[in-house]
Amino acid sequence: EDLDGSDAELAATLRERMVASVEAWRPPGATDWGCFLSGGTDSSSIVSILARQQPDTQVRTFSIGFAEEGYDELGFARTVAEACRTEAYSARVDSGQAVALVGKVVDAYDQPFGNSSAIPSMACAELAAEHGIRVLVAGDGGDEIFGGNERYAKDRVMEAFYRLPRPLRGLGRALGGLAGRSPLHLLQRMHNFTERASLPNPDRFYSDHGFGSEYYARLLQPELRARVERDASLAFMREVYALGSPASTLHRIMRLDLYMAIAQNDLVKVEGASHHDPLSLPGSGPGRFHRPPGHPLQGPGPQQAPPVQTGHGQSPAAGDTEQEEARLRLADCRVAASRRRLPADGARHPVRRA
């Protein structure tokens, strides 16, 4: 809604920039690198670009599946690996191995972290390390960056309900409440829809993620509850949602997802997995996943940039309040957390873990 040009022109420009970015971040002259390959859009696109860049050199890919058939997606990864003619390595994790990895997950992250995909990420890092890999090229956040997540489409429907005249919305909630008394799952979902769709954003969009609110008394000890209010996380999301220049509802929740889902979740996930099984290039810190520009990333370099927040703690400048720190990071929709920056001298400096 804020770009000029036809869809075809914009798509062509975007593709050119994506290809150039991925190609530019190919580890130069190194042989001890490979790619995460889940078979999803992000990793498959990166593998395809790198394979086409140097057709005579096989890209090494690493994939993890699950012994439980309903959760195993190795078939997608194999399809991509065969199409791109990669040197593919894969392994499956069963329930016993997953349980055994839980202890390593707790050890790898220095904060409470509930992303279950940390387990296959750690297993994939271990698999790569066993084959002499020091760098894994990864792709995360395509859904959030390009608005492809189905949650956005769902919220658009809820937004239409929310904009109904108040009497009609009230009638819908009443009917939804009656439906919720039924034992039928479909009718219960109707109740859930009308309840959530009656909320403004960001409450509506993140209501499924408010475990601290729903299980506040059950999960948190009294000492922590005395310091953290029930809706503390939601209050923070409301503050971030209100930052920046005026934008549509979709752009606001996408911006919030850049900070919450990517910088505070996906990047933390791969960073923790890589620190547990150090993967690096000479000149970069251990455990660094090199990502193409356009994604939060870091590049090899001889110096360290000042620490930034990556979900592990803060390093604010003296005198800055938490609110002002958030505004500095988010007001113009950029994710400062974990994003590589180019200093004035033009050198590539890696972002250091805070």
mmCIF file of C-alpha atoms in Angstrom:
data_model
loop_
_atom_site.group_PDB
_atom_site.id
_atom_site.type_symbol
_atom_site.label_atom_id
_atom_site.label_comp_id
_atom_site.label_asym_id
_atom_site.label_seq_id
_atom_site.Cartn_x
_atom_site.Cartn_y
_atom_site.Cartn_z
ATOM 1 C CA GLU A 1 0.000 0.000 0.000
ATOM 2 C CA ASP A 2 3.030 2.297 0.298
ATOM 3 C CA LEU A 3 5.036 1.367 -2.802
ATOM 4 C CA ASP A 4 4.815 2.736 -6.311
ATOM 5 C CA GLY A 5 4.820 0.513 -9.369
ATOM 6 C CA SER A 6 2.914 -2.403 -10.812
ATOM 7 C CA ASP A 7 2.832 -5.773 -9.088
ATOM 8 C CA ALA A 8 5.078 -7.232 -11.793
ATOM 9 C CA GLU A 9 7.657 -4.442 -11.424
ATOM 10 C CA LEU A 10 7.698 -4.638 -7.648
ATOM 11 C CA ALA A 11 7.974 -8.441 -7.696
ATOM 12 C CA ALA A 12 10.890 -8.309 -10.140
ATOM 13 C CA THR A 13 12.716 -5.702 -8.062
ATOM 14 C CA LEU A 14 12.165 -7.667 -4.882
ATOM 15 C CA ARG A 15 13.448 -10.870 -6.459
ATOM 16 C CA GLU A 16 16.577 -9.139 -7.765
ATOM 17 C CA ARG A 17 17.351 -7.735 -4.325
ATOM 18 C CA MET A 18 16.748 -11.034 -2.566
ATOM 19 C CA VAL A 19 18.987 -12.952 -4.974
ATOM 20 C CA ALA A 20 21.750 -10.332 -4.748
ATOM 21 C CA SER A 21 21.565 -10.306 -0.953
ATOM 22 C CA VAL A 22 21.791 -14.071 -0.578
ATOM 23 C CA GLU A 23 24.606 -14.348 -3.105
ATOM 24 C CA ALA A 24 26.554 -11.571 -1.384
ATOM 25 C CA TRP A 25 26.460 -13.427 1.903
ATOM 26 C CA ARG A 26 27.784 -16.704 0.554
ATOM 27 C CA PRO A 27 30.825 -17.488 2.761
ATOM 28 C CA PRO A 28 33.687 -16.531 0.399
ATOM 29 C CA GLY A 29 36.239 -19.232 -0.333
ATOM 30 C CA ALA A 30 35.095 -21.424 2.548
ATOM 31 C CA THR A 31 34.246 -25.107 2.310
ATOM 32 C CA ASP A 32 33.117 -25.725 5.891
ATOM 33 C CA TRP A 33 29.668 -24.211 5.490
ATOM 34 C CA GLY A 34 26.191 -25.423 4.662
ATOM 35 C CA CYS A 35 22.513 -24.513 4.816
ATOM 36 C CA PHE A 36 19.620 -25.289 7.059
ATOM 37 C CA LEU A 37 16.977 -26.935 4.884
ATOM 38 C CA SER A 38 13.568 -27.553 6.358
ATOM 39 C CA GLY A 39 11.776 -27.721 3.024
ATOM 40 C CA GLY A 40 9.882 -24.516 3.799
ATOM 41 C CA THR A 41 9.827 -21.381 1.664
ATOM 42 C CA ASP A 42 12.627 -19.519 3.472
ATOM 43 C CA SER A 43 15.329 -22.186 3.533
ATOM 44 C CA SER A 44 14.353 -23.627 0.149
ATOM 45 C CA SER A 45 14.666 -20.205 -1.498
ATOM 46 C CA ILE A 46 18.120 -19.646 -0.035
ATOM 47 C CA VAL A 47 19.357 -23.089 -1.059
ATOM 48 C CA SER A 48 17.994 -22.615 -4.576
ATOM 49 C CA ILE A 49 19.677 -19.215 -4.976
ATOM 50 C CA LEU A 50 23.042 -20.477 -3.753
ATOM 51 C CA ALA A 51 22.834 -23.604 -5.915
ATOM 52 C CA ARG A 52 22.168 -21.524 -9.036
ATOM 53 C CA GLN A 53 24.926 -19.067 -8.173
ATOM 54 C CA GLN A 54 27.634 -21.718 -8.641
ATOM 55 C CA PRO A 55 26.087 -24.689 -10.486
ATOM 56 C CA ASP A 56 29.339 -26.675 -10.436
ATOM 57 C CA THR A 57 29.618 -26.533 -6.626
ATOM 58 C CA GLN A 58 27.234 -28.576 -4.502
ATOM 59 C CA VAL A 59 25.622 -26.815 -1.580
ATOM 60 C CA ARG A 60 25.654 -28.915 1.590
ATOM 61 C CA THR A 61 22.272 -29.020 3.288
ATOM 62 C CA PHE A 62 21.188 -30.304 6.688
ATOM 63 C CA SER A 63 17.665 -31.329 7.604
ATOM 64 C CA ILE A 64 15.931 -32.781 10.633
ATOM 65 C CA GLY A 65 12.737 -34.812 10.659
ATOM 66 C CA PHE A 66 10.736 -36.663 13.277
ATOM 67 C CA ALA A 67 10.013 -40.340 13.783
ATOM 68 C CA GLU A 68 6.333 -39.479 14.276
ATOM 69 C CA GLU A 69 4.853 -39.438 10.792
ATOM 70 C CA GLY A 70 2.417 -36.598 11.414
ATOM 71 C CA TYR A 71 5.261 -34.226 12.262
ATOM 72 C CA ASP A 72 7.898 -35.359 9.792
ATOM 73 C CA GLU A 73 8.581 -33.000 6.860
ATOM 74 C CA LEU A 74 11.784 -34.531 5.537
ATOM 75 C CA GLY A 75 9.962 -35.323 2.302
ATOM 76 C CA PHE A 76 9.780 -31.607 1.452
ATOM 77 C CA ALA A 77 13.463 -31.151 2.259
ATOM 78 C CA ARG A 78 14.396 -34.110 0.061
ATOM 79 C CA THR A 79 12.389 -32.706 -2.843
ATOM 80 C CA VAL A 80 14.286 -29.415 -2.624
ATOM 81 C CA ALA A 81 17.642 -31.163 -2.172
ATOM 82 C CA GLU A 82 17.067 -33.294 -5.256
ATOM 83 C CA ALA A 83 15.886 -30.341 -7.341
ATOM 84 C CA CYS A 84 18.933 -28.275 -6.316
ATOM 85 C CA ARG A 85 21.311 -31.265 -6.461
ATOM 86 C CA THR A 86 22.675 -30.570 -3.000
ATOM 87 C CA GLU A 87 24.933 -32.737 -0.885
ATOM 88 C CA ALA A 88 22.173 -33.520 1.571
ATOM 89 C CA TYR A 89 22.423 -34.802 5.133
ATOM 90 C CA SER A 90 19.418 -35.613 7.262
ATOM 91 C CA ALA A 91 18.430 -37.304 10.496
ATOM 92 C CA ARG A 92 15.284 -38.047 12.425
ATOM 93 C CA VAL A 93 14.600 -37.267 16.059
ATOM 94 C CA ASP A 94 12.340 -39.614 18.001
ATOM 95 C CA SER A 95 10.524 -38.845 21.245
ATOM 96 C CA GLY A 96 13.328 -40.230 23.375
ATOM 97 C CA GLN A 97 15.955 -38.088 21.660
ATOM 98 C CA ALA A 98 13.697 -35.048 21.926
ATOM 99 C CA VAL A 99 13.359 -35.546 25.680
ATOM 100 C CA ALA A 100 17.130 -35.973 25.959
ATOM 101 C CA LEU A 101 17.623 -32.661 24.152
ATOM 102 C CA VAL A 102 15.378 -30.761 26.574
ATOM 103 C CA GLY A 103 18.202 -30.510 29.097
ATOM 104 C CA LYS A 104 20.499 -29.087 26.422
ATOM 105 C CA VAL A 105 17.810 -26.588 25.419
ATOM 106 C CA VAL A 106 17.568 -25.362 29.010
ATOM 107 C CA ASP A 107 21.347 -25.038 29.123
ATOM 108 C CA ALA A 108 21.586 -23.259 25.753
ATOM 109 C CA TYR A 109 19.182 -20.395 26.480
ATOM 110 C CA ASP A 110 19.701 -17.874 29.234
ATOM 111 C CA GLN A 111 16.018 -16.997 29.508
ATOM 112 C CA PRO A 112 12.730 -18.900 29.650
ATOM 113 C CA PHE A 113 12.186 -20.022 26.074
ATOM 114 C CA GLY A 114 9.200 -22.006 24.909
ATOM 115 C CA ASN A 115 9.763 -22.409 21.164
ATOM 116 C CA SER A 116 9.524 -26.145 20.572
ATOM 117 C CA SER A 117 11.434 -25.873 17.286
ATOM 118 C CA ALA A 118 14.541 -25.175 19.353
ATOM 119 C CA ILE A 119 14.863 -28.972 19.623
ATOM 120 C CA PRO A 120 15.151 -29.701 15.873
ATOM 121 C CA SER A 121 17.304 -26.571 15.455
ATOM 122 C CA MET A 122 19.738 -27.899 18.029
ATOM 123 C CA ALA A 123 19.651 -31.369 16.472
ATOM 124 C CA CYS A 124 20.406 -29.841 13.069
ATOM 125 C CA ALA A 125 23.326 -27.849 14.481
ATOM 126 C CA GLU A 126 24.711 -31.056 16.018
ATOM 127 C CA LEU A 127 24.326 -32.893 12.710
ATOM 128 C CA ALA A 128 26.182 -30.137 10.861
ATOM 129 C CA ALA A 129 28.959 -29.997 13.448
ATOM 130 C CA GLU A 130 29.464 -33.764 13.120
ATOM 131 C CA HIS A 131 30.231 -33.201 9.420
ATOM 132 C CA GLY A 132 32.782 -30.461 10.023
ATOM 133 C CA ILE A 133 30.470 -27.527 9.377
ATOM 134 C CA ARG A 134 31.330 -24.219 11.030
ATOM 135 C CA VAL A 135 28.755 -21.949 9.385
ATOM 136 C CA LEU A 136 25.101 -22.585 8.599
ATOM 137 C CA VAL A 137 23.231 -20.191 6.355
ATOM 138 C CA ALA A 138 19.666 -19.867 7.578
ATOM 139 C CA GLY A 139 16.478 -18.099 6.603
ATOM 140 C CA ASP A 140 13.746 -17.086 8.999
ATOM 141 C CA GLY A 141 10.913 -14.610 8.995
ATOM 142 C CA GLY A 142 9.613 -14.727 5.437
ATOM 143 C CA ASP A 143 6.017 -15.037 6.608
ATOM 144 C CA GLU A 144 6.351 -12.072 8.938
ATOM 145 C CA ILE A 145 8.332 -9.878 6.542
ATOM 146 C CA PHE A 146 6.074 -10.458 3.527
ATOM 147 C CA GLY A 147 2.761 -10.896 5.307
ATOM 148 C CA GLY A 148 2.346 -14.528 4.319
ATOM 149 C CA ASN A 149 1.387 -15.890 7.715
ATOM 150 C CA GLU A 150 -2.156 -17.209 7.786
ATOM 151 C CA ARG A 151 -2.652 -15.329 11.051
ATOM 152 C CA TYR A 152 -2.695 -12.106 9.027
ATOM 153 C CA ALA A 153 -5.485 -13.353 6.797
ATOM 154 C CA LYS A 154 -7.416 -14.518 9.859
ATOM 155 C CA ASP A 155 -6.988 -11.142 11.524
ATOM 156 C CA ARG A 156 -8.309 -9.414 8.424
ATOM 157 C CA VAL A 157 -11.576 -11.305 8.816
ATOM 158 C CA MET A 158 -11.660 -10.428 12.521
ATOM 159 C CA GLU A 159 -11.001 -6.787 11.675
ATOM 160 C CA ALA A 160 -14.114 -6.771 9.490
ATOM 161 C CA PHE A 161 -16.158 -8.102 12.452
ATOM 162 C CA TYR A 162 -14.575 -5.547 14.798
ATOM 163 C CA ARG A 163 -15.597 -2.680 12.497
ATOM 164 C CA LEU A 164 -19.264 -3.683 12.530
ATOM 165 C CA PRO A 165 -21.631 -1.261 14.243
ATOM 166 C CA ARG A 166 -21.645 -1.905 17.975
ATOM 167 C CA PRO A 167 -25.204 -3.346 18.075
ATOM 168 C CA LEU A 168 -24.372 -5.885 15.353
ATOM 169 C CA ARG A 169 -21.096 -6.792 17.043
ATOM 170 C CA GLY A 170 -22.927 -7.246 20.332
ATOM 171 C CA LEU A 171 -25.463 -9.514 18.665
ATOM 172 C CA GLY A 172 -22.641 -11.555 17.162
ATOM 173 C CA ARG A 173 -20.995 -11.962 20.564
ATOM 174 C CA ALA A 174 -24.302 -13.055 22.096
ATOM 175 C CA LEU A 175 -24.822 -15.679 19.406
ATOM 176 C CA GLY A 176 -21.233 -16.773 19.784
ATOM 177 C CA GLY A 177 -21.736 -17.150 23.530
ATOM 178 C CA LEU A 178 -24.712 -19.432 22.933
ATOM 179 C CA ALA A 179 -22.705 -21.448 20.420
ATOM 180 C CA GLY A 180 -19.893 -21.834 22.941
ATOM 181 C CA ARG A 181 -22.137 -23.835 25.260
ATOM 182 C CA SER A 182 -22.398 -26.590 22.675
ATOM 183 C CA PRO A 183 -20.113 -29.641 22.910
ATOM 184 C CA LEU A 184 -19.500 -29.364 19.178
ATOM 185 C CA HIS A 185 -15.997 -28.138 18.383
ATOM 186 C CA LEU A 186 -17.149 -26.059 15.406
ATOM 187 C CA LEU A 187 -19.614 -24.085 17.524
ATOM 188 C CA GLN A 188 -17.004 -23.575 20.231
ATOM 189 C CA ARG A 189 -14.704 -22.123 17.598
ATOM 190 C CA MET A 190 -17.465 -19.689 16.637
ATOM 191 C CA HIS A 191 -17.538 -18.522 20.243
ATOM 192 C CA ASN A 192 -13.770 -18.102 20.286
ATOM 193 C CA PHE A 193 -13.915 -16.129 17.045
ATOM 194 C CA THR A 194 -16.543 -13.644 18.234
ATOM 195 C CA GLU A 195 -14.718 -13.110 21.539
ATOM 196 C CA ARG A 196 -11.353 -12.441 19.916
ATOM 197 C CA ALA A 197 -12.793 -10.438 17.027
ATOM 198 C CA SER A 198 -14.427 -8.076 19.520
ATOM 199 C CA LEU A 199 -11.012 -7.005 20.822
ATOM 200 C CA PRO A 200 -8.880 -4.216 19.357
ATOM 201 C CA ASN A 201 -5.356 -4.919 18.184
ATOM 202 C CA PRO A 202 -2.823 -5.884 19.352
ATOM 203 C CA ASP A 203 -4.928 -7.642 22.021
ATOM 204 C CA ARG A 204 -6.821 -9.547 19.342
ATOM 205 C CA PHE A 205 -3.766 -10.693 17.404
ATOM 206 C CA TYR A 206 -1.768 -11.837 20.417
ATOM 207 C CA SER A 207 -4.559 -13.184 22.599
ATOM 208 C CA ASP A 208 -3.485 -16.747 21.753
ATOM 209 C CA HIS A 209 0.003 -15.992 23.087
ATOM 210 C CA GLY A 210 -0.950 -14.563 26.462
ATOM 211 C CA PHE A 211 -0.050 -17.614 28.547
ATOM 212 C CA GLY A 212 1.129 -15.305 31.318
ATOM 213 C CA SER A 213 -2.358 -13.862 31.544
ATOM 214 C CA GLU A 214 -4.276 -17.118 31.228
ATOM 215 C CA TYR A 215 -2.078 -19.177 33.557
ATOM 216 C CA TYR A 216 -0.726 -16.331 35.656
ATOM 217 C CA ALA A 217 -1.505 -17.744 39.092
ATOM 218 C CA ARG A 218 -0.752 -21.350 38.131
ATOM 219 C CA LEU A 219 2.658 -20.846 36.519
ATOM 220 C CA LEU A 220 4.192 -17.873 38.322
ATOM 221 C CA GLN A 221 5.287 -17.943 41.942
ATOM 222 C CA PRO A 222 3.986 -15.237 44.318
ATOM 223 C CA GLU A 223 7.365 -13.492 44.403
ATOM 224 C CA LEU A 224 7.353 -13.070 40.627
ATOM 225 C CA ARG A 225 3.680 -12.088 40.510
ATOM 226 C CA ALA A 226 4.475 -9.302 42.977
ATOM 227 C CA ARG A 227 6.917 -7.825 40.456
ATOM 228 C CA VAL A 228 5.184 -8.633 37.158
ATOM 229 C CA GLU A 229 1.612 -7.595 36.504
ATOM 230 C CA ARG A 230 -0.773 -10.034 34.869
ATOM 231 C CA ASP A 231 -0.923 -8.151 31.576
ATOM 232 C CA ALA A 232 2.684 -6.913 31.530
ATOM 233 C CA SER A 233 3.550 -8.609 28.238
ATOM 234 C CA LEU A 234 0.357 -7.404 26.591
ATOM 235 C CA ALA A 235 0.990 -3.864 27.843
ATOM 236 C CA PHE A 236 4.408 -3.948 26.196
ATOM 237 C CA MET A 237 2.871 -5.126 22.916
ATOM 238 C CA ARG A 238 0.363 -2.283 23.048
ATOM 239 C CA GLU A 239 3.205 0.193 23.443
ATOM 240 C CA VAL A 240 5.131 -1.210 20.486
ATOM 241 C CA TYR A 241 1.970 -1.377 18.371
ATOM 242 C CA ALA A 242 1.426 2.353 18.961
ATOM 243 C CA LEU A 243 4.930 3.353 17.853
ATOM 244 C CA GLY A 244 5.981 4.567 14.450
ATOM 245 C CA SER A 245 4.272 6.491 11.715
ATOM 246 C CA PRO A 246 0.585 5.897 10.944
ATOM 247 C CA ALA A 247 0.050 2.603 9.162
ATOM 248 C CA SER A 248 -2.639 0.063 8.402
ATOM 249 C CA THR A 249 -3.548 -2.610 10.933
ATOM 250 C CA LEU A 250 -1.684 -5.209 8.857
ATOM 251 C CA HIS A 251 1.517 -3.180 8.802
ATOM 252 C CA ARG A 252 1.315 -2.532 12.538
ATOM 253 C CA ILE A 253 0.998 -6.201 13.474
ATOM 254 C CA MET A 254 3.703 -7.127 10.946
ATOM 255 C CA ARG A 255 5.978 -4.574 12.603
ATOM 256 C CA LEU A 256 5.167 -6.028 15.994
ATOM 257 C CA ASP A 257 5.898 -9.516 14.682
ATOM 258 C CA LEU A 258 9.302 -8.346 13.415
ATOM 259 C CA TYR A 259 10.205 -7.436 16.955
ATOM 260 C CA MET A 260 8.441 -10.214 18.852
ATOM 261 C CA ALA A 261 8.257 -13.253 16.550
ATOM 262 C CA ILE A 262 11.583 -12.734 14.764
ATOM 263 C CA ALA A 263 13.988 -10.746 16.944
ATOM 264 C CA GLN A 264 12.757 -12.161 20.251
ATOM 265 C CA ASN A 265 11.925 -15.687 19.104
ATOM 266 C CA ASP A 266 13.282 -17.038 15.823
ATOM 267 C CA LEU A 267 16.699 -15.399 16.087
ATOM 268 C CA VAL A 268 17.011 -16.374 19.727
ATOM 269 C CA LYS A 269 16.198 -19.940 18.742
ATOM 270 C CA VAL A 270 18.966 -20.361 16.174
ATOM 271 C CA GLU A 271 21.439 -18.333 18.178
ATOM 272 C CA GLY A 272 21.005 -20.557 21.221
ATOM 273 C CA ALA A 273 21.267 -23.713 19.133
ATOM 274 C CA SER A 274 24.435 -22.503 17.438
ATOM 275 C CA HIS A 275 26.094 -21.435 20.675
ATOM 276 C CA HIS A 276 25.574 -24.928 22.030
ATOM 277 C CA ASP A 277 27.363 -26.430 19.027
ATOM 278 C CA PRO A 278 29.688 -23.565 18.016
ATOM 279 C CA LEU A 279 29.484 -22.755 14.331
ATOM 280 C CA SER A 280 31.491 -19.851 12.985
ATOM 281 C CA LEU A 281 33.809 -18.418 10.345
ATOM 282 C CA PRO A 282 37.299 -17.052 11.114
ATOM 283 C CA GLY A 283 36.786 -13.547 12.451
ATOM 284 C CA SER A 284 33.259 -14.109 13.702
ATOM 285 C CA GLY A 285 32.111 -15.153 17.113
ATOM 286 C CA PRO A 286 31.153 -18.740 17.896
ATOM 287 C CA GLY A 287 27.653 -19.776 17.134
ATOM 288 C CA ARG A 288 26.899 -17.190 14.482
ATOM 289 C CA PHE A 289 24.425 -17.998 11.748
ATOM 290 C CA HIS A 290 25.098 -15.831 8.708
ATOM 291 C CA ARG A 291 21.916 -14.547 7.171
ATOM 292 C CA PRO A 292 21.288 -12.720 3.931
ATOM 293 C CA PRO A 293 20.739 -8.952 4.172
ATOM 294 C CA GLY A 294 17.084 -8.151 4.585
ATOM 295 C CA HIS A 295 16.965 -10.522 7.514
ATOM 296 C CA PRO A 296 18.444 -9.684 10.911
ATOM 297 C CA LEU A 297 21.985 -10.946 10.518
ATOM 298 C CA GLN A 298 25.655 -10.488 11.219
ATOM 299 C CA GLY A 299 28.710 -10.669 9.095
ATOM 300 C CA PRO A 300 32.336 -11.622 9.691
ATOM 301 C CA GLY A 301 34.674 -8.879 10.743
ATOM 302 C CA PRO A 302 37.625 -8.091 12.984
ATOM 303 C CA GLN A 303 35.790 -5.895 15.463
ATOM 304 C CA GLN A 304 32.737 -6.122 17.647
ATOM 305 C CA ALA A 305 29.833 -3.721 17.442
ATOM 306 C CA PRO A 306 28.304 -2.350 20.642
ATOM 307 C CA PRO A 307 25.985 -4.883 22.267
ATOM 308 C CA VAL A 308 22.309 -4.691 21.434
ATOM 309 C CA GLN A 309 19.287 -6.377 22.899
ATOM 310 C CA THR A 310 18.596 -9.822 21.469
ATOM 311 C CA GLY A 311 16.015 -11.001 23.969
ATOM 312 C CA HIS A 312 18.710 -11.952 26.486
ATOM 313 C CA GLY A 313 18.839 -8.656 28.366
ATOM 314 C CA GLN A 314 19.317 -4.974 27.746
ATOM 315 C CA SER A 315 22.335 -2.753 27.371
ATOM 316 C CA PRO A 316 20.736 0.715 27.298
ATOM 317 C CA ALA A 317 22.778 3.874 27.147
ATOM 318 C CA ALA A 318 23.177 5.662 30.433
ATOM 319 C CA GLY A 319 20.072 7.589 31.390
ATOM 320 C CA ASP A 320 17.778 5.978 28.807
ATOM 321 C CA THR A 321 14.493 4.713 30.114
ATOM 322 C CA GLU A 322 13.095 1.413 28.868
ATOM 323 C CA GLN A 323 10.363 3.262 27.011
ATOM 324 C CA GLU A 324 12.813 5.565 25.249
ATOM 325 C CA GLU A 325 15.008 2.578 24.408
ATOM 326 C CA ALA A 326 12.022 0.890 22.754
ATOM 327 C CA ARG A 327 11.208 4.008 20.778
ATOM 328 C CA LEU A 328 14.746 4.318 19.506
ATOM 329 C CA ARG A 329 14.682 0.728 18.315
ATOM 330 C CA LEU A 330 11.226 0.545 16.853
ATOM 331 C CA ALA A 331 9.854 3.947 15.887
ATOM 332 C CA ASP A 332 10.783 3.613 12.221
ATOM 333 C CA CYS A 333 9.817 -0.077 11.958
ATOM 334 C CA ARG A 334 13.408 -1.326 11.925
ATOM 335 C CA VAL A 335 14.370 -4.205 14.169
ATOM 336 C CA ALA A 336 17.534 -3.004 15.841
ATOM 337 C CA ALA A 337 17.796 -6.145 17.903
ATOM 338 C CA SER A 338 20.157 -8.582 16.192
ATOM 339 C CA ARG A 339 20.351 -6.586 12.956
ATOM 340 C CA ARG A 340 23.748 -6.116 11.341
ATOM 341 C CA ARG A 341 24.727 -2.498 10.860
ATOM 342 C CA LEU A 342 27.327 -0.942 8.595
ATOM 343 C CA PRO A 343 29.453 1.662 10.408
ATOM 344 C CA ALA A 344 30.704 4.812 8.770
ATOM 345 C CA ASP A 345 33.934 3.186 7.646
ATOM 346 C CA GLY A 346 31.986 0.677 5.535
ATOM 347 C CA ALA A 347 33.491 -2.349 7.271
ATOM 348 C CA ARG A 348 31.314 -5.274 8.251
ATOM 349 C CA HIS A 349 31.221 -5.619 11.997
ATOM 350 C CA PRO A 350 29.430 -8.568 13.623
ATOM 351 C CA VAL A 351 26.655 -7.889 16.076
ATOM 352 C CA ARG A 352 27.631 -9.258 19.430
ATOM 353 C CA ARG A 353 25.319 -11.125 21.709
ATOM 354 C CA ALA A 354 24.255 -8.917 24.589
#
